[in-house]
């Protein structure tokens, strides 16, 4: 079997999880772990795919650099509103260099996006609600840490159904800080002002640390003229482990699409599920269809 | 917008549901409804896709006939063990005639297959259980009707978890038939001998008629080295309405793949979800990713 050579750029939670998923894959070998300060132009050409496990804001720069060298990339760029723009930027770079970049390959955006597209195809009219959590929101946690007087913080996202979320914010205060003042400032912050938010003072945020997350995605819709078609997708998962695994599965799809000449920048709704799996199409048809 | 011309062969429950889904689609027009005794060679060439809504055993013949004429087909061939063989038979016909046939496009096989493939990619090691029902099993209903003394029958599939199912068989007896004898013969039948089966005598099977069905598909698996990743997909649906809708959504994918030169015979795990949806890729990326 041809072993795919998969490299990792960035070695935080996601990079470490991706390393484990590569090691567990029957058809891949780790082709190196790189730091974002490394000279990317110096990296050996003997890489099939580079997984971009950097902070999300650094993804566009590295994706373009690697694609310009003809190397496939996979990232988990997760700023939903900017995904169409990133795709449009990367598309001509990938085509010009005959390569494939898979962007926003995590669980949301990513596998949830595939489920949303599938449910839309099964019941074209209706409403889909994606309910997140319970789990840590990185964006809200960073916003909470930025409030004056906060030493450390954790913002948990709690699903209330129909896409509405509660924020449970656990704060560890700096010496001398006043909880009531911190709470008032946090509740006024634009990140929290629009959701039901509760602020709880704790001795140690570190003691609450847990990378568990979840999704409850529901759709009620219409197939043809038939209403009340009901669908639900749930998961309770270790967040970085799933993100790293999804990126690694997408590495396989990127190489296959490149080999077939399907060059370009792809989101996960543009991928066939079988391309994510090891083995031949025939083997997977037999096992899964 | 170019309107896809979609025809229907066979006008039973699925054909009628497909007609409704075509009429509801913004990008399709009905190009005719045909009977399986019609002269297929006489059918106008002005058809983009033919939906094969015939009994499943007649699908291979019609799929090959239409593909030989270069017309895309979609069917919901549902004999799981024979799908790889049908795909292998159709593949060279499709390639030789530069067309696309999508086979086994329903909810199982079909959309469930896509979910199983996706969950396998998210947690490559582990167990997936597909639990069906409550809902009518066509195969078991036919088997029950074939028992001597049975006037009419309905076999319901009841999910007991971990892929184990109970059969609830409702029988309407012929005049003079003995229930205990019918029950004993039914329980010995190979269709029922291996599952927990209960036989219930009723006055009217027709009074129980209901096309509701359901699925509970669960996976617990390992992402990288992280165990206990838990996933669940549920649906409660009108069976022919969903099957017809899935076939119509696949009609769109068949034409797009043909236009891109991706000729061949495809199961749903070989399709990108976005190809099932109306609108441009860019519109769907913005709305769903």
Coordinates of C-alpha atoms in Angstrom, one line a residue, chain B residues 122-270:
Chain B
X122 CA -14.8 10.7 12.7
X123 CA -14.0 7.6 14.9
X124 CA -12.3 5.0 12.8
X125 CA -12.4 2.2 15.4
X126 CA -15.6 1.2 17.1
X127 CA -19.0 -0.2 16.5
X128 CA -22.0 1.3 14.6
X129 CA -25.4 -0.1 15.3
X130 CA -28.3 0.7 12.9
X131 CA -31.6 0.2 14.6
X132 CA -34.6 0.2 12.3
X133 CA -38.2 1.1 13.1
X134 CA -40.8 1.1 14.4
X135 CA -41.9 0.6 10.8
X136 CA -43.2 -1.9 8.3
X137 CA -40.7 -4.4 6.8
X138 CA -41.6 -5.0 3.2
X139 CA -39.6 -8.3 2.9
X140 CA -41.1 -9.7 6.1
X141 CA -44.6 -8.6 5.2
X142 CA -44.4 -10.5 1.9
X143 CA -43.0 -13.5 3.7
X144 CA -45.9 -13.4 6.2
X145 CA -48.5 -13.1 3.4
X146 CA -47.1 -16.2 1.8
X147 CA -47.9 -18.4 4.8
X148 CA -50.9 -20.7 4.1
X149 CA -54.1 -19.4 5.7
X150 CA -53.0 -15.8 5.7
X151 CA -55.3 -13.4 3.9
X152 CA -53.3 -10.3 4.6
X153 CA -50.4 -9.4 6.9
X154 CA -48.2 -6.6 8.2
X155 CA -44.8 -7.2 9.7
X156 CA -43.5 -4.4 11.9
X157 CA -39.8 -4.0 12.8
X158 CA -39.3 -2.9 16.4
X159 CA -35.8 -1.8 17.4
X160 CA -34.4 -3.4 20.6
X161 CA -30.9 -1.7 20.3
X162 CA -27.5 -3.0 19.2
X163 CA -29.0 -3.9 15.8
X164 CA -31.4 -6.5 17.3
X165 CA -35.0 -6.3 16.2
X166 CA -38.3 -7.7 17.3
X167 CA -40.9 -8.6 14.6
X168 CA -44.5 -7.8 15.4
X169 CA -46.6 -9.7 12.8
X170 CA -50.3 -8.8 12.4
X171 CA -52.3 -11.4 10.4
X172 CA -55.8 -11.4 8.9
X173 CA -56.8 -15.0 8.4
X174 CA -58.6 -16.6 5.5
X175 CA -62.0 -18.1 6.3
X176 CA -61.5 -21.4 8.2
X177 CA -57.8 -20.9 8.8
X178 CA -56.5 -21.9 12.3
X179 CA -54.5 -19.2 14.0
X180 CA -52.3 -21.6 16.0
X181 CA -51.3 -23.4 12.8
X182 CA -50.6 -20.2 11.0
X183 CA -48.6 -18.9 14.0
X184 CA -46.5 -22.1 14.2
X185 CA -45.8 -22.1 10.4
X186 CA -44.8 -18.4 10.5
X187 CA -42.5 -18.8 13.4
X188 CA -40.7 -21.7 11.6
X189 CA -40.2 -19.6 8.4
X190 CA -36.6 -18.6 7.8
X191 CA -37.5 -14.9 7.7
X192 CA -38.8 -15.1 11.3
X193 CA -37.0 -18.0 12.9
X194 CA -33.9 -16.0 14.0
X195 CA -35.6 -13.0 15.6
X196 CA -38.0 -12.5 18.5
X197 CA -41.3 -12.7 16.7
X198 CA -44.9 -12.2 18.0
X199 CA -47.9 -13.0 15.8
X200 CA -51.2 -11.2 16.5
X201 CA -54.5 -11.9 14.8
X202 CA -56.4 -8.9 13.7
X203 CA -59.8 -8.3 11.9
X204 CA -58.3 -5.9 9.3
X205 CA -54.7 -5.4 8.4
X206 CA -55.7 -2.4 6.2
X207 CA -56.8 -0.6 9.4
X208 CA -53.2 -0.7 10.6
X209 CA -51.7 0.7 7.4
X210 CA -49.1 3.4 8.1
X211 CA -45.9 4.3 6.1
X212 CA -44.1 5.7 9.1
X213 CA -40.6 4.4 9.7
X214 CA -37.6 5.3 11.8
X215 CA -33.9 4.9 12.4
X216 CA -31.7 5.1 15.4
X217 CA -28.1 4.8 14.3
X218 CA -25.4 4.9 17.0
X219 CA -21.7 4.7 17.1
X220 CA -19.2 4.7 20.0
X221 CA -15.6 4.8 18.7
X222 CA -12.1 6.1 18.9
X223 CA -10.7 9.3 17.3
X224 CA -6.9 8.9 17.2
X225 CA -6.2 7.5 20.6
X226 CA -9.3 9.0 22.3
X227 CA -12.0 6.5 23.2
X228 CA -15.7 7.1 24.1
X229 CA -16.5 9.4 21.2
X230 CA -20.3 9.0 21.0
X231 CA -22.6 9.7 18.0
X232 CA -26.3 9.2 17.3
X233 CA -28.5 9.8 14.3
X234 CA -32.3 9.5 14.6
X235 CA -35.1 10.0 12.3
X236 CA -38.9 9.5 12.3
X237 CA -40.2 9.8 8.8
X238 CA -42.8 8.9 6.1
X239 CA -40.9 6.2 4.3
X240 CA -42.0 6.6 0.6
X241 CA -41.9 10.4 0.9
X242 CA -38.3 10.3 2.1
X243 CA -37.2 7.7 -0.4
X244 CA -38.7 9.7 -3.3
X245 CA -37.1 12.9 -2.1
X246 CA -33.7 11.3 -1.7
X247 CA -34.0 9.9 -5.3
X248 CA -34.9 13.4 -6.6
X249 CA -32.0 15.0 -4.8
X250 CA -29.7 12.4 -6.2
X251 CA -31.0 13.2 -9.7
X252 CA -29.3 16.6 -9.3
X253 CA -26.0 15.0 -8.3
X254 CA -26.1 12.5 -11.2
X255 CA -26.4 15.3 -13.8
X256 CA -23.7 17.4 -12.1
X257 CA -21.3 14.5 -12.0
X258 CA -22.0 13.7 -15.7
X259 CA -21.4 17.3 -16.6
X260 CA -18.0 17.2 -14.8
X261 CA -17.1 14.0 -16.6
X262 CA -17.3 11.9 -13.4
X263 CA -18.9 9.0 -15.3
X264 CA -19.7 5.7 -13.6
X265 CA -22.0 3.9 -11.2
X266 CA -22.1 5.5 -7.8
X267 CA -23.6 4.7 -4.4
X268 CA -24.4 7.6 -2.1
X269 CA -21.2 7.4 -0.1
X270 CA -19.5 8.4 -3.3

